[in-house]
Amino acid sequence: MISGSYQMTGCDLTLVSIPERKSLLLKGTATHGIGLPMTEHRKLVALQDAAGCHSPQLFKGVAGDLIARKIPSFLRLDRMASSVAPLALCASAVAIRENSKAFGRVSMAVAVNVSRFESVTMAPPDPILGVSEAFKADTSDAKLNLGVGAYRTEELQPYVLNVVRKAENLMLERGENKEYLPIEGLAAFNKVTADLLFGANNTVIQEGKVATVQSLSGTGSLRLAAAFIQRYFLDAKVLISSPTWGNHKNIFNDARVPWSEYRYYDPRTVGLDFDGMLADIKAAPDGSFVLLHGCAHNPTGIDPTPEQWNKLADIIQDKNHIPFFDVAYQGFASGSLDTDAYSVRLFVERGLELLVAQSYSKNLGLYAERIGAINVVCSSSDAAARVKSQLKRLARPMYSNPPVHGARIVANVVGDATLFNEWKQEMELMAGRIKNVRQRLFDYLSQKDKSGKDWSFILKQIGMFSFTGLNKAQSEHMTNKWHVYMTKDGRISLAGLSLSKCEYLADAIIDSFHNVG
Ligand code: PLA
């Protein structure tokens, strides 16, 4: 047995053998600096010689040198700081001696296998996409994935829109090539996407005041805009709603853009804290960016009314703030593309300069195609041209140029009157199915919950999500007991629910709400 404790000058190490892996785990701490006295070096060299190891550079330097030599491994240094690697090696040599007794002659160099990535810690699962991974691992028949916002049919199957299939067939017939797109993306896509958002007759479009750059769906567009803010607005911060889509904070953190939150959700009413929202936006430094969900706020499903949007515009204008809209659900909230663009168009009408990140993941079901755009509305066409040139400059080293497939689908659907009309009908169907399950869920909750709790907030929410008001423990109970997968903030995706599962879901919610603290 070769486990044991080895004390040598300069280190105090414990060697543990893991016979099934034929390896030795070395745990230890240095008791003094990184160097070893020459006498110890010599002892080690002698030990190595005895073990048949030849590694002239062994004691030369820091761990980096040693690792770079790609020494075959049978020893793993556990979480040992690179500065103590030379000390660790002295125990390695002991290990070699011992090992050669246990496993026969060792004809390799001292095997130090400290990964250069030793300091990299395990990242937690993503709060939204990680839910789908957990769902897949569950073998229960009752399981329900209400985590990620992805539309499913009544049979809970993924759905590819008919108009998308038609556009793809057209693309095949035309035999389009796979050449690189320009950095700003497909021109036909950029045109139709801005038209769809602002309205083709909008003066900002006609006067060339919009810089539109195709990017990697909503997320990539937000990230590109965040990089733009970081480069050109050094002192500005972004105000984001509390709560918001989980990835917003990551995006601004990674772009090194400071952010703070404004109040949005009132847990007492399960509604909008409009006064809090106004007060926080007013209190922010002038010229801040205000991130707003254009429609179907994620995760709450609570949107300001038209009147409230007007008041918000007043304050944002007074404060010289820059609105930054995230439009991930145009047409998916109300079923109408124009209704869902109300907020953005209102701010544009007032002459504000603003940013809009767009996504086609949900409304065209193009999740994996990564198709969307960043639009910057400027007060002059000249400014728009300069902004666009800088967005391109930022995109080029990040991902060079965007993918073409989704862009062509959008250009074909939105740019063709027949397909466009068919799309609107399909979108109404999808939005309608979500409204139906929302109603059915409410009906079951109201019938079955005898406590008198008012569940009508569910009907007031809009879009693919419902914010149930369940806390973390209750949400976990939904998963652990009922196999209902959802995010821990109490959000459920109604787009992943069928009419036939509404009763089961209502039972799960009532149980979790009343029986878990
Ligand atoms: N903005 C908001 C408000 C979103 O909800 C999402 C997606 C995006 C942007 C980005 O989507 P995209 O990059 O695919 O265009 N939110 C989902 C998926 C639907 C996710 O978390 O990535 C959600 O379940 O919240």
XYZ file of C-alpha atoms and ligand atoms in Angstrom:
542
model
C 0.000 0.000 0.000
C 1.495 3.261 -0.967
C -0.742 5.699 0.856
C 0.927 7.664 3.530
C 2.147 10.918 4.803
C 5.432 12.300 3.549
C 7.185 15.117 5.214
C 10.122 16.612 3.458
C 11.764 19.934 3.858
C 9.383 22.539 2.512
C 6.229 20.520 2.230
C 3.826 18.401 4.088
C 2.040 16.070 1.762
C -0.271 13.139 1.958
C -0.289 10.569 -0.750
C -3.414 8.533 -1.298
C -3.532 5.700 -3.748
C -6.572 5.055 -5.906
C -5.822 1.495 -7.066
C -8.830 1.202 -9.391
C -7.502 4.179 -11.338
C -3.916 3.149 -10.848
C -3.266 6.640 -9.689
C -2.050 8.507 -6.719
C -3.698 11.557 -5.310
C -1.426 13.993 -3.653
C -2.908 16.466 -1.216
C -0.818 18.916 0.569
C 0.297 22.312 1.616
C 3.585 24.010 1.385
C 5.127 24.908 4.650
C 7.470 27.453 3.160
C 8.309 29.216 -0.117
C 8.523 27.701 -3.540
C 12.099 26.641 -3.692
C 13.656 23.493 -2.365
C 17.068 23.471 -0.785
C 19.715 21.941 -3.017
C 20.111 18.985 -0.705
C 16.475 18.067 -1.284
C 16.869 18.551 -5.010
C 19.708 16.093 -5.007
C 17.710 13.599 -2.981
C 14.927 13.861 -5.469
C 17.147 13.439 -8.454
C 18.563 10.355 -6.822
C 15.117 8.997 -6.199
C 14.171 9.659 -9.761
C 17.218 7.920 -11.021
C 16.333 4.947 -8.894
C 12.881 4.922 -10.421
C 14.254 5.209 -13.921
C 12.929 8.693 -14.512
C 14.792 11.290 -16.470
C 13.566 14.801 -16.395
C 16.372 17.266 -16.395
C 14.077 20.269 -16.221
C 12.186 18.950 -13.292
C 13.235 21.498 -10.779
C 13.653 24.339 -13.083
C 10.630 26.373 -12.673
C 7.049 26.877 -11.875
C 4.219 24.515 -12.525
C 3.588 25.993 -15.939
C 6.878 24.662 -17.234
C 6.225 21.264 -15.852
C 2.737 20.960 -17.184
C 3.769 22.212 -20.574
C 5.995 19.193 -20.928
C 2.958 16.931 -21.160
C 4.244 14.378 -18.729
C 2.157 11.199 -18.726
C 0.147 11.072 -15.610
C -0.357 8.708 -12.813
C -0.323 11.354 -10.164
C -2.828 14.087 -9.657
C -2.003 17.084 -7.570
C -5.169 18.117 -5.946
C -5.835 21.840 -6.025
C -2.245 22.658 -5.466
C -1.195 26.192 -6.143
C 1.262 26.450 -8.974
C 3.791 28.034 -6.655
C 4.088 24.850 -4.626
C 4.492 22.542 -7.600
C 8.243 22.135 -7.100
C 7.515 21.088 -3.559
C 4.893 18.697 -4.734
C 7.428 17.145 -6.985
C 9.478 16.092 -4.060
C 6.604 13.976 -2.910
C 6.098 12.862 -6.491
C 9.512 11.426 -6.396
C 8.592 9.539 -3.272
C 5.535 8.361 -5.079
C 7.650 7.081 -7.903
C 9.772 5.137 -5.561
C 6.725 3.704 -3.837
C 4.902 3.204 -7.040
C 7.660 1.264 -8.609
C 7.294 -1.179 -5.742
C 3.559 -1.399 -6.133
C 3.161 -1.402 -9.896
C 6.567 -2.383 -11.120
C 9.268 -0.258 -12.652
C 8.086 3.129 -13.746
C 9.764 4.295 -16.876
C 8.234 7.683 -17.176
C 9.146 11.073 -15.944
C 7.593 12.377 -12.803
C 3.957 12.567 -13.591
C 2.505 15.800 -12.422
C -0.915 16.230 -13.886
C -2.038 19.609 -12.618
C -4.386 20.951 -15.233
C -3.852 24.532 -16.263
C -7.586 24.734 -15.776
C -7.362 23.659 -12.132
C -8.647 27.051 -10.989
C -11.706 26.840 -13.242
C -14.701 26.098 -11.082
C -17.850 24.237 -12.184
C -20.480 26.676 -13.462
C -24.010 26.247 -12.166
C -26.635 25.006 -14.647
C -28.434 27.801 -16.523
C -31.593 28.754 -14.617
C -33.713 28.436 -17.788
C -31.967 26.125 -20.266
C -30.735 23.916 -17.398
C -34.384 23.107 -16.625
C -34.729 21.337 -20.005
C -31.695 19.196 -19.204
C -33.213 18.143 -15.873
C -36.530 17.453 -17.636
C -34.880 15.091 -20.123
C -33.382 13.061 -17.295
C -36.794 12.518 -15.606
C -38.403 9.191 -16.518
C -41.888 9.918 -15.153
C -44.810 9.799 -17.625
C -46.414 12.728 -15.867
C -43.514 15.079 -16.513
C -44.175 18.482 -18.019
C -41.579 20.959 -19.265
C -42.783 24.477 -18.550
C -39.263 25.874 -18.215
C -37.988 27.339 -21.459
C -40.324 29.488 -23.538
C -40.719 27.248 -26.568
C -44.011 26.733 -28.355
C -45.443 23.209 -28.417
C -48.514 21.812 -30.142
C -51.485 20.482 -28.167
C -49.654 17.118 -28.387
C -46.673 18.869 -26.770
C -44.527 18.483 -29.865
C -42.192 21.156 -31.296
C -43.782 23.082 -34.136
C -42.251 24.226 -37.413
C -44.494 26.837 -39.009
C -45.948 26.007 -42.442
C -44.717 29.323 -43.796
C -41.216 28.418 -42.715
C -41.415 25.111 -44.601
C -42.701 26.964 -47.661
C -39.924 29.543 -47.504
C -37.337 26.776 -47.139
C -38.737 24.985 -50.186
C -38.474 28.180 -52.177
C -34.889 28.592 -51.039
C -34.062 25.043 -52.132
C -35.661 25.563 -55.528
C -33.625 28.690 -56.048
C -30.482 26.773 -55.138
C -29.073 29.630 -53.112
C -25.371 29.637 -52.302
C -23.610 29.664 -48.949
C -21.302 32.627 -49.445
C -20.577 34.866 -46.451
C -23.093 37.562 -45.727
C -21.851 41.120 -45.281
C -21.043 41.972 -41.637
C -24.390 43.755 -41.253
C -26.306 40.739 -42.574
C -28.698 40.101 -45.424
C -29.935 43.398 -46.890
C -33.400 42.005 -47.676
C -33.717 40.782 -44.088
C -32.604 44.086 -42.589
C -35.148 45.939 -44.647
C -38.146 43.767 -43.791
C -37.244 43.452 -40.137
C -37.106 47.211 -39.616
C -40.355 47.630 -41.579
C -42.048 45.010 -39.439
C -40.975 46.677 -36.238
C -41.482 50.360 -36.973
C -44.028 50.113 -39.805
C -42.856 50.537 -43.411
C -44.331 54.025 -43.631
C -42.622 55.299 -40.544
C -40.667 58.479 -41.269
C -37.593 57.204 -39.446
C -37.378 54.462 -42.049
C -38.113 56.685 -44.991
C -35.517 59.197 -43.844
C -32.835 56.535 -43.295
C -32.568 57.201 -39.551
C -32.449 53.561 -38.501
C -29.231 51.573 -38.274
C -30.235 47.907 -38.569
C -27.738 45.101 -38.208
C -28.702 41.432 -38.419
C -27.370 39.593 -35.401
C -27.535 36.314 -33.528
C -31.177 36.409 -32.532
C -32.378 38.450 -29.558
C -29.505 37.509 -27.284
C -26.769 38.292 -29.784
C -28.441 41.589 -30.681
C -28.611 42.590 -27.023
C -24.981 41.618 -26.581
C -23.878 43.638 -29.602
C -25.773 46.656 -28.317
C -24.228 46.173 -24.879
C -20.761 46.219 -26.467
C -21.733 49.420 -28.288
C -22.878 51.047 -25.039
C -19.704 49.956 -23.312
C -17.596 51.539 -26.038
C -19.437 54.811 -26.549
C -21.194 55.614 -23.284
C -18.484 55.162 -20.733
C -20.345 56.463 -17.713
C -23.829 55.333 -18.613
C -25.642 52.583 -16.841
C -28.537 50.447 -17.923
C -31.709 50.275 -15.859
C -33.390 46.900 -15.929
C -36.697 45.770 -14.523
C -36.896 43.726 -11.354
C -37.428 40.940 -12.167
C -36.341 40.475 -15.749
C -35.313 37.734 -18.178
C -32.478 35.917 -16.408
C -29.943 36.493 -19.164
C -30.139 40.307 -19.217
C -27.850 40.714 -16.247
C -25.328 38.223 -17.670
C -25.278 40.108 -20.956
C -24.485 43.457 -19.366
C -22.071 41.930 -16.871
C -20.099 40.240 -19.609
C -20.052 43.442 -21.656
C -18.917 45.314 -18.523
C -21.836 47.694 -18.635
C -23.031 48.752 -15.177
C -26.704 48.224 -14.469
C -29.211 48.728 -11.713
C -32.797 47.668 -11.271
C -36.076 49.543 -11.314
C -39.122 48.242 -9.514
C -41.575 46.466 -11.782
C -43.452 43.654 -10.101
C -45.621 44.015 -7.038
C -45.972 40.623 -5.309
C -48.968 41.851 -3.291
C -51.091 42.484 -6.356
C -49.168 40.104 -8.631
C -49.293 43.147 -10.921
C -47.230 46.114 -12.059
C -45.640 48.406 -9.486
C -46.048 51.368 -11.791
C -45.346 54.065 -9.211
C -42.166 52.282 -8.134
C -41.127 51.931 -11.751
C -41.632 55.638 -12.472
C -39.896 56.711 -9.280
C -36.810 54.572 -9.980
C -36.524 55.683 -13.591
C -36.850 59.292 -12.424
C -34.194 58.838 -9.747
C -31.620 57.357 -12.149
C -28.823 59.565 -13.507
C -29.877 61.532 -16.613
C -28.968 59.830 -19.855
C -29.273 56.269 -18.577
C -30.359 53.457 -20.866
C -33.740 52.048 -19.842
C -34.228 48.449 -20.858
C -37.906 47.866 -21.588
C -39.675 44.710 -22.716
C -41.559 45.851 -25.819
C -44.405 43.444 -25.099
C -45.099 40.303 -23.058
C -42.732 41.084 -20.200
C -40.618 38.096 -19.266
C -41.031 36.597 -16.660
C -44.094 38.383 -15.283
C -46.378 38.536 -18.335
C -47.396 41.993 -17.090
C -47.195 44.916 -19.527
C -47.878 48.614 -18.953
C -51.166 49.856 -20.422
C -51.017 52.323 -23.364
C -51.645 55.121 -20.886
C -48.789 53.940 -18.695
C -46.469 53.675 -21.715
C -47.253 57.319 -22.427
C -46.375 58.364 -18.898
C -43.162 56.365 -19.095
C -42.271 58.086 -22.355
C -42.819 61.480 -20.659
C -40.385 60.661 -17.894
C -37.813 59.024 -20.110
C -37.917 62.067 -22.364
C -37.617 64.487 -19.414
C -34.646 62.600 -18.070
C -32.928 62.408 -21.438
C -32.746 58.656 -20.980
C -32.267 56.332 -23.943
C -34.934 53.624 -24.254
C -33.572 50.209 -25.103
C -36.355 47.843 -26.127
C -36.084 44.097 -26.066
C -38.697 42.793 -28.510
C -38.607 39.015 -28.336
C -42.327 38.370 -28.773
C -43.741 40.652 -31.474
C -47.052 39.153 -32.589
C -46.837 36.439 -30.004
C -48.329 38.426 -27.158
C -51.590 39.668 -28.625
C -51.538 37.711 -31.877
C -51.112 41.013 -33.775
C -47.741 42.276 -34.978
C -48.886 45.899 -34.918
C -50.463 45.798 -31.466
C -47.281 44.304 -30.036
C -45.157 47.029 -31.620
C -47.220 49.748 -29.935
C -44.679 50.703 -27.290
C -41.733 50.972 -29.673
C -43.692 52.985 -32.237
C -44.992 55.333 -29.547
C -41.474 56.227 -28.437
C -40.361 56.637 -32.053
C -43.310 58.925 -32.762
C -42.186 61.156 -29.934
C -38.873 61.630 -31.673
C -36.738 59.732 -29.165
C -33.519 58.078 -30.193
C -33.648 54.455 -29.107
C -32.398 50.899 -29.485
C -34.439 47.790 -30.248
C -33.227 44.194 -30.118
C -35.464 41.886 -32.170
C -35.847 38.115 -32.198
C -37.588 35.655 -34.522
C -37.161 32.710 -32.174
C -40.731 32.713 -30.975
C -42.921 34.451 -33.534
C -41.509 32.473 -36.473
C -40.422 29.511 -34.352
C -36.829 29.917 -35.582
C -35.230 29.252 -32.188
C -32.117 27.436 -33.396
C -31.594 29.562 -36.498
C -30.399 32.443 -34.293
C -32.024 35.169 -36.306
C -32.718 38.673 -35.058
C -31.467 42.229 -35.341
C -30.351 45.288 -33.465
C -31.947 48.537 -34.597
C -30.753 51.956 -33.491
C -33.068 54.838 -34.277
C -31.059 58.050 -34.566
C -32.080 61.664 -34.970
C -30.325 61.915 -38.341
C -29.446 59.593 -41.201
C -25.854 60.681 -40.818
C -25.739 59.497 -37.189
C -27.443 56.249 -38.235
C -24.737 55.580 -40.829
C -22.003 56.153 -38.252
C -23.706 53.998 -35.643
C -24.126 51.205 -38.161
C -20.472 51.362 -39.128
C -19.500 50.955 -35.468
C -21.916 48.082 -34.870
C -20.276 46.327 -37.813
C -16.869 47.048 -36.384
C -17.931 45.440 -33.088
C -19.530 42.426 -34.770
C -16.572 41.592 -37.012
C -14.180 40.398 -34.275
C -17.019 38.796 -32.268
C -18.544 36.527 -34.926
C -17.505 38.078 -38.264
C -20.889 37.914 -39.979
C -24.259 36.362 -39.179
C -25.814 33.101 -40.446
C -27.812 33.250 -43.664
C -30.477 30.555 -43.403
C -32.824 32.188 -40.906
C -32.338 35.569 -42.546
C -33.526 34.185 -45.878
C -36.543 32.564 -44.245
C -37.568 35.863 -42.648
C -36.925 37.812 -45.847
C -39.078 35.359 -47.807
C -41.945 35.256 -45.323
C -42.125 38.904 -44.327
C -41.262 40.159 -47.795
C -43.938 38.171 -49.630
C -47.567 39.293 -49.270
C -49.029 35.769 -49.452
C -46.631 34.161 -47.003
C -46.854 37.196 -44.738
C -50.620 36.790 -44.464
C -50.289 33.074 -43.828
C -47.748 33.796 -41.108
C -50.112 36.197 -39.380
C -52.764 33.487 -39.338
C -50.382 30.907 -37.896
C -49.224 33.373 -35.291
C -52.809 34.043 -34.267
C -53.285 30.292 -33.918
C -50.232 29.963 -31.676
C -51.144 32.987 -29.561
C -54.732 31.684 -29.442
C -53.679 28.258 -28.174
C -51.714 29.910 -25.383
C -54.693 32.081 -24.459
C -56.887 28.956 -24.340
C -54.597 27.086 -21.950
C -54.296 30.226 -19.845
C -58.097 30.355 -19.536
C -58.378 26.604 -18.870
C -55.704 26.744 -16.172
C -57.465 29.646 -14.503
C -60.804 27.796 -14.641
C -59.370 24.719 -12.932
C -57.538 26.771 -10.313
C -60.677 28.714 -9.453
C -62.888 25.610 -9.343
C -60.526 23.370 -7.433
C -58.942 25.748 -4.936
C -61.464 26.039 -2.121
C -59.416 28.595 -0.174
C -61.006 31.544 -1.921
C -57.702 32.730 -3.396
C -58.130 35.019 -6.368
C -56.325 33.507 -9.360
C -57.530 36.111 -11.860
C -54.031 37.592 -12.184
C -53.291 34.682 -14.509
C -55.821 36.005 -17.003
C -54.395 39.505 -16.822
C -50.935 38.328 -17.825
C -49.944 38.231 -21.472
C -47.603 36.226 -23.684
C -46.222 32.760 -23.353
C -45.470 32.921 -19.627
C -47.413 33.047 -16.432
C -45.812 34.240 -13.243
C -47.567 32.075 -10.692
C -46.351 33.788 -7.532
C -44.939 30.441 -6.321
C -41.730 30.917 -4.358
C -38.518 28.936 -4.771
C -39.459 26.146 -2.343
C -42.914 25.843 -3.900
C -41.443 25.777 -7.408
C -39.038 23.052 -6.335
C -41.940 21.086 -4.897
C -43.679 21.374 -8.287
C -40.697 19.619 -9.818
C -39.831 17.157 -7.078
C -43.326 15.931 -6.362
C -45.279 16.693 -9.512
C -42.569 16.446 -12.195
C -43.515 19.909 -13.418
C -40.314 21.563 -14.626
C -40.295 25.344 -14.301
C -37.903 28.115 -13.361
C -37.337 28.721 -9.665
C -38.799 32.222 -9.829
C -42.278 30.748 -10.210
C -42.531 31.257 -13.972
C -44.296 28.699 -16.136
C -44.291 28.624 -19.918
C -47.884 28.186 -21.038
C -46.576 27.507 -24.538
C -45.403 24.136 -23.212
C -48.803 23.268 -21.730
C -51.696 21.421 -23.397
C -55.381 21.766 -22.582
C -55.398 18.151 -21.382
C -52.663 18.823 -18.807
C -54.271 21.917 -17.275
C -56.108 20.029 -14.554
C -52.948 18.194 -13.475
C -51.054 21.484 -13.411
C -53.788 23.162 -11.365
C -53.627 20.327 -8.796
C -49.849 20.719 -8.611
C -50.044 24.486 -8.136
C -52.755 24.293 -5.471
C -50.828 21.630 -3.540
C -47.537 23.534 -3.759
C -49.084 26.887 -2.905
C -50.979 25.722 0.172
C -48.775 22.955 1.521
C -45.286 24.356 1.075
C -44.131 27.410 3.009
N -35.244 38.596 -24.602
C -36.206 38.043 -23.866
C -37.063 38.912 -23.021
C -36.399 36.653 -23.904
O -37.359 36.117 -23.166
C -35.569 35.857 -24.698
C -35.719 34.356 -24.736
C -34.599 36.500 -25.475
C -34.464 37.872 -25.398
C -33.636 35.800 -26.371
O -34.115 34.903 -27.243
P -33.294 34.505 -28.544
O -31.867 34.782 -28.300
O -33.591 33.071 -28.766
O -33.848 35.368 -29.623
N -36.167 33.747 -23.564
C -36.478 32.306 -23.498
C -35.318 31.436 -23.895
C -37.636 31.997 -24.419
C -34.020 31.695 -23.196
O -33.974 31.891 -21.976
O -33.014 31.722 -23.932
C -36.922 32.007 -22.062
O -37.310 30.858 -21.796
O -36.929 32.939 -21.236
